[in-house]
Amino acid sequence: GRSSARAVAAPFQIERAMSVISDYFYKESASFPYLWQKRFFQLFEEDTGNYILYRVREGDGKPKGRIPIGKIMDVIPYTSKPTEQRFKILIPNRTYYMKATSVDMRKRWDRAIRASIKKMEQGGSKQEGKSMKRSVEDLATVMAMQELVTSVNNGMKFLNEVLSSKECFNEFAKHMGMNSYFDLAAYPALFEKLYRSIYSNAKFTVEVKLENTSSNDLAKEQFEKFLFIVEQRPLLPGLKGADLEKRIAKASAEVVKITEKYQKEAEKINKDDITNGINLIVEFFRMLI
């Protein structure tokens, strides 16, 4: 009855009383289609650790998520515009994309989070039973790995455009016994396999409706949608920069090995557009070995 309801509600009343700051934010969902979802955020500072909890609405029981303050590596606005209300909370292998309802609200939370981090660094609180320090090296490594993947993906998207730009690549693909120009690209299958092994929650399927694209472009659209989805996901915890570079180099070497066969056939046909396009693929992936 009422007594049991009060007993259940009590912990959350204490929680609200202890929160340093609380507000409703819009948080970008961690999965496709990446919608902005309204969530109630609270920052707590306790002897056992400082942390942020968020729920669908104030007063809900079980939180939807928890961000340990000791794991926060940085809090940065999307842009340097004075009217910017959006910001990012960076922790190892994940970025929280947030949108405040005002610039003042964003700045208040920025100050509150940084103050809470400072308290922990000064030894005023413990996180999960042990002190944790923000690591500039960790942040640099995570960001460098993300930038490496982004640059590789941008290169592959450029190559996609090269292959889809002229009908001669379709003709060359058919000459090679393939269905369309995109079959000349050895990299989608190899890099999809690689990315599914280094990203968290990467066992998803990609669907592109045929009525929205031509049959020739279907594989290209599926691959680019895959890249878009996977870029929003965190890299596996514990993945090292050197290991990522090694895996990319291995996949790139395989792309070069396969594409060099097409290169020799393209030279026999002696069409500049085809030869130049195939050469671009080989040159790009050789740079990654």
XYZ file of C-alpha atoms in Angstrom, residues 2-278:
277
model
C 1.105 3.539 0.759
C 3.911 2.515 3.128
C 5.537 0.290 0.505
C 5.190 3.048 -2.122
C 6.917 5.489 0.273
C 9.688 2.935 0.847
C 10.283 2.600 -2.883
C 10.162 6.361 -3.446
C 12.496 7.209 -0.562
C 15.822 6.403 -2.249
C 14.954 8.640 -5.189
C 13.919 11.493 -2.888
C 17.340 11.245 -1.216
C 18.990 11.086 -4.634
C 17.303 14.301 -5.772
C 18.229 16.053 -2.522
C 21.874 15.095 -2.962
C 22.222 16.042 -6.629
C 24.548 18.988 -7.248
C 22.702 20.021 -10.416
C 19.824 18.595 -12.479
C 18.183 19.505 -15.794
C 16.415 18.118 -18.828
C 18.702 17.739 -21.859
C 18.340 16.342 -25.342
C 20.744 13.408 -25.778
C 21.482 11.857 -29.148
C 20.602 8.153 -29.103
C 23.533 5.741 -29.398
C 21.926 3.726 -32.213
C 20.460 4.399 -35.639
C 18.573 6.628 -36.535
C 20.328 8.748 -33.848
C 17.363 10.809 -32.694
C 17.551 13.563 -30.090
C 15.799 12.203 -26.991
C 14.737 14.238 -23.966
C 16.358 12.915 -20.766
C 16.554 14.085 -17.141
C 20.193 14.411 -15.983
C 21.515 14.660 -12.411
C 25.074 15.091 -11.137
C 25.873 13.523 -7.751
C 28.888 13.841 -5.471
C 29.208 11.148 -2.823
C 31.934 9.531 -0.725
C 31.755 6.482 -2.987
C 32.155 8.501 -6.172
C 30.935 11.350 -8.348
C 28.678 10.454 -11.257
C 25.915 11.570 -13.629
C 22.651 9.644 -13.929
C 20.022 10.140 -16.603
C 16.433 8.950 -16.888
C 13.581 9.335 -19.349
C 11.869 11.682 -16.894
C 12.345 13.028 -13.379
C 11.117 10.612 -10.718
C 11.563 7.463 -12.819
C 12.961 4.514 -10.900
C 15.788 2.785 -12.750
C 18.177 5.177 -14.550
C 18.744 4.751 -18.296
C 22.474 5.373 -17.909
C 25.370 6.340 -15.658
C 28.481 8.387 -16.464
C 31.269 8.156 -13.846
C 32.851 11.589 -13.418
C 36.259 9.946 -13.010
C 36.058 8.624 -16.575
C 35.221 11.962 -18.202
C 38.189 13.073 -20.290
C 36.754 16.321 -21.597
C 33.599 18.386 -22.063
C 33.600 20.399 -25.278
C 31.041 22.479 -27.195
C 30.224 21.472 -30.782
C 31.485 24.792 -32.140
C 33.065 28.028 -30.902
C 29.897 30.009 -31.683
C 28.745 32.113 -28.684
C 25.189 30.800 -29.208
C 26.210 27.097 -29.168
C 23.923 24.984 -26.948
C 25.257 21.571 -27.965
C 28.257 19.871 -26.357
C 30.031 16.525 -26.070
C 31.034 14.525 -22.999
C 34.036 12.352 -23.869
C 34.824 9.144 -21.992
C 37.073 6.287 -23.204
C 35.495 4.655 -26.280
C 32.279 6.687 -26.148
C 31.082 10.227 -26.773
C 27.791 11.546 -25.370
C 26.196 14.109 -27.701
C 24.112 16.595 -25.708
C 21.931 19.610 -26.386
C 20.986 22.106 -23.673
C 17.957 24.387 -23.865
C 20.131 27.495 -23.487
C 23.763 28.608 -23.645
C 23.650 29.437 -19.920
C 22.510 25.892 -19.118
C 25.365 24.397 -21.163
C 27.899 26.615 -19.375
C 26.466 25.799 -15.910
C 26.887 22.077 -16.553
C 30.341 22.578 -18.004
C 31.395 24.375 -14.793
C 29.693 21.783 -12.558
C 31.325 18.805 -14.303
C 34.776 20.411 -14.272
C 34.412 21.312 -10.587
C 33.387 17.722 -9.794
C 36.388 16.375 -11.741
C 38.685 18.735 -9.837
C 37.341 17.523 -6.484
C 38.104 13.943 -7.456
C 41.602 14.827 -8.623
C 42.236 16.514 -5.288
C 41.274 13.303 -3.525
C 37.923 14.462 -2.216
C 36.108 11.448 -3.654
C 36.727 7.892 -4.824
C 35.287 6.302 -7.922
C 34.213 2.683 -7.531
C 36.518 2.237 -4.569
C 39.678 3.686 -6.160
C 40.847 7.058 -7.322
C 40.752 7.656 -11.056
C 42.510 10.420 -12.937
C 41.711 11.883 -16.309
C 44.290 10.831 -18.815
C 45.322 13.218 -21.565
C 47.160 10.311 -23.179
C 43.964 8.206 -23.241
C 41.999 11.057 -24.787
C 44.670 11.653 -27.421
C 44.791 7.940 -28.275
C 41.011 7.560 -28.619
C 40.700 10.712 -30.703
C 43.654 9.734 -32.895
C 42.111 6.314 -33.566
C 38.757 7.882 -34.423
C 40.462 10.368 -36.748
C 42.377 7.557 -38.465
C 39.186 5.588 -39.117
C 37.396 8.732 -40.339
C 40.212 9.545 -42.781
C 40.176 5.963 -44.136
C 36.396 6.114 -44.522
C 36.550 9.456 -46.306
C 39.090 7.962 -48.709
C 36.846 4.984 -49.429
C 33.830 7.254 -50.019
C 35.914 9.271 -52.492
C 36.884 6.072 -54.318
C 33.205 5.086 -54.397
C 32.426 8.340 -56.185
C 35.235 7.765 -58.678
C 33.911 4.293 -59.554
C 30.296 5.472 -59.843
C 31.140 8.574 -61.890
C 31.550 6.943 -65.307
C 29.835 4.161 -67.214
C 33.225 2.772 -68.317
C 33.674 1.213 -64.835
C 30.419 -0.721 -65.273
C 31.650 -1.889 -68.661
C 35.028 -2.925 -67.218
C 33.295 -4.808 -64.375
C 31.218 -6.779 -66.886
C 34.404 -7.431 -68.892
C 35.839 -8.933 -65.686
C 32.723 -11.124 -65.230
C 31.194 -8.938 -62.505
C 27.739 -7.407 -62.125
C 28.528 -3.714 -61.615
C 31.270 -1.155 -60.996
C 31.152 -1.626 -57.224
C 32.335 -5.217 -57.558
C 35.694 -3.706 -58.580
C 36.006 -2.326 -55.042
C 37.726 -5.004 -52.950
C 37.718 -2.787 -49.852
C 34.033 -2.853 -48.693
C 33.981 -6.538 -47.689
C 37.444 -6.405 -46.086
C 36.817 -3.215 -44.116
C 33.304 -4.218 -43.072
C 34.818 -7.393 -41.595
C 37.541 -5.310 -39.903
C 35.133 -2.751 -38.447
C 32.778 -5.395 -37.111
C 35.763 -6.770 -35.158
C 36.868 -3.443 -33.602
C 33.588 -1.668 -32.841
C 31.156 -2.395 -30.019
C 27.655 -3.609 -30.954
C 28.598 -3.994 -34.622
C 26.487 -7.085 -35.369
C 23.769 -5.221 -37.210
C 22.316 -5.605 -40.691
C 22.125 -2.784 -43.230
C 19.093 -2.438 -45.452
C 18.686 -0.084 -48.399
C 15.366 -0.106 -50.259
C 15.734 -0.710 -53.982
C 13.044 1.866 -54.802
C 15.292 4.559 -53.306
C 18.349 3.725 -55.413
C 19.363 2.013 -58.654
C 20.395 -1.642 -58.691
C 23.923 -0.615 -59.742
C 24.258 1.696 -56.734
C 22.659 -0.610 -54.147
C 25.916 -2.141 -52.836
C 27.566 1.287 -52.667
C 24.633 2.748 -50.702
C 24.655 -0.213 -48.291
C 28.379 0.154 -47.623
C 28.170 3.910 -47.047
C 25.206 3.433 -44.708
C 27.259 0.824 -42.829
C 30.132 3.335 -42.466
C 27.710 5.984 -41.212
C 26.270 3.670 -38.547
C 29.571 2.219 -37.353
C 31.209 5.664 -37.014
C 28.638 6.502 -34.312
C 29.653 3.506 -32.188
C 32.502 3.247 -29.699
C 35.676 1.330 -30.456
C 36.169 -1.794 -28.353
C 37.543 -1.058 -24.870
C 41.259 -1.793 -24.655
C 41.905 -1.396 -28.386
C 45.368 0.134 -28.858
C 46.361 2.589 -31.557
C 49.203 0.359 -32.758
C 46.841 -2.617 -33.043
C 44.324 -0.579 -35.035
C 47.037 0.595 -37.438
C 48.237 -2.992 -37.850
C 44.734 -4.252 -38.654
C 44.118 -1.460 -41.157
C 47.480 -2.166 -42.796
C 46.646 -5.874 -43.106
C 43.252 -5.204 -44.709
C 44.806 -2.580 -46.998
C 47.489 -5.015 -48.175
C 44.754 -7.484 -49.124
C 42.897 -4.753 -51.055
C 46.082 -3.914 -52.964
C 46.749 -7.583 -53.747
C 43.276 -8.061 -55.239
C 43.137 -4.710 -57.059
C 46.533 -5.175 -58.688
C 44.962 -8.005 -60.734
C 42.368 -5.551 -62.052
C 45.166 -3.064 -62.645
C 46.936 -5.424 -65.065
C 43.716 -6.080 -66.990
C 42.920 -2.347 -67.131
C 46.333 -1.707 -68.695
C 45.546 -4.237 -71.440
C 42.306 -2.425 -72.307
C 44.274 0.832 -72.427
C 41.512 3.248 -71.360
C 42.838 6.132 -69.294
C 39.714 6.611 -67.153
C 39.641 2.961 -66.101
C 43.407 2.735 -65.543
C 43.482 5.951 -63.511
C 40.538 4.879 -61.366
C 42.009 1.472 -60.540
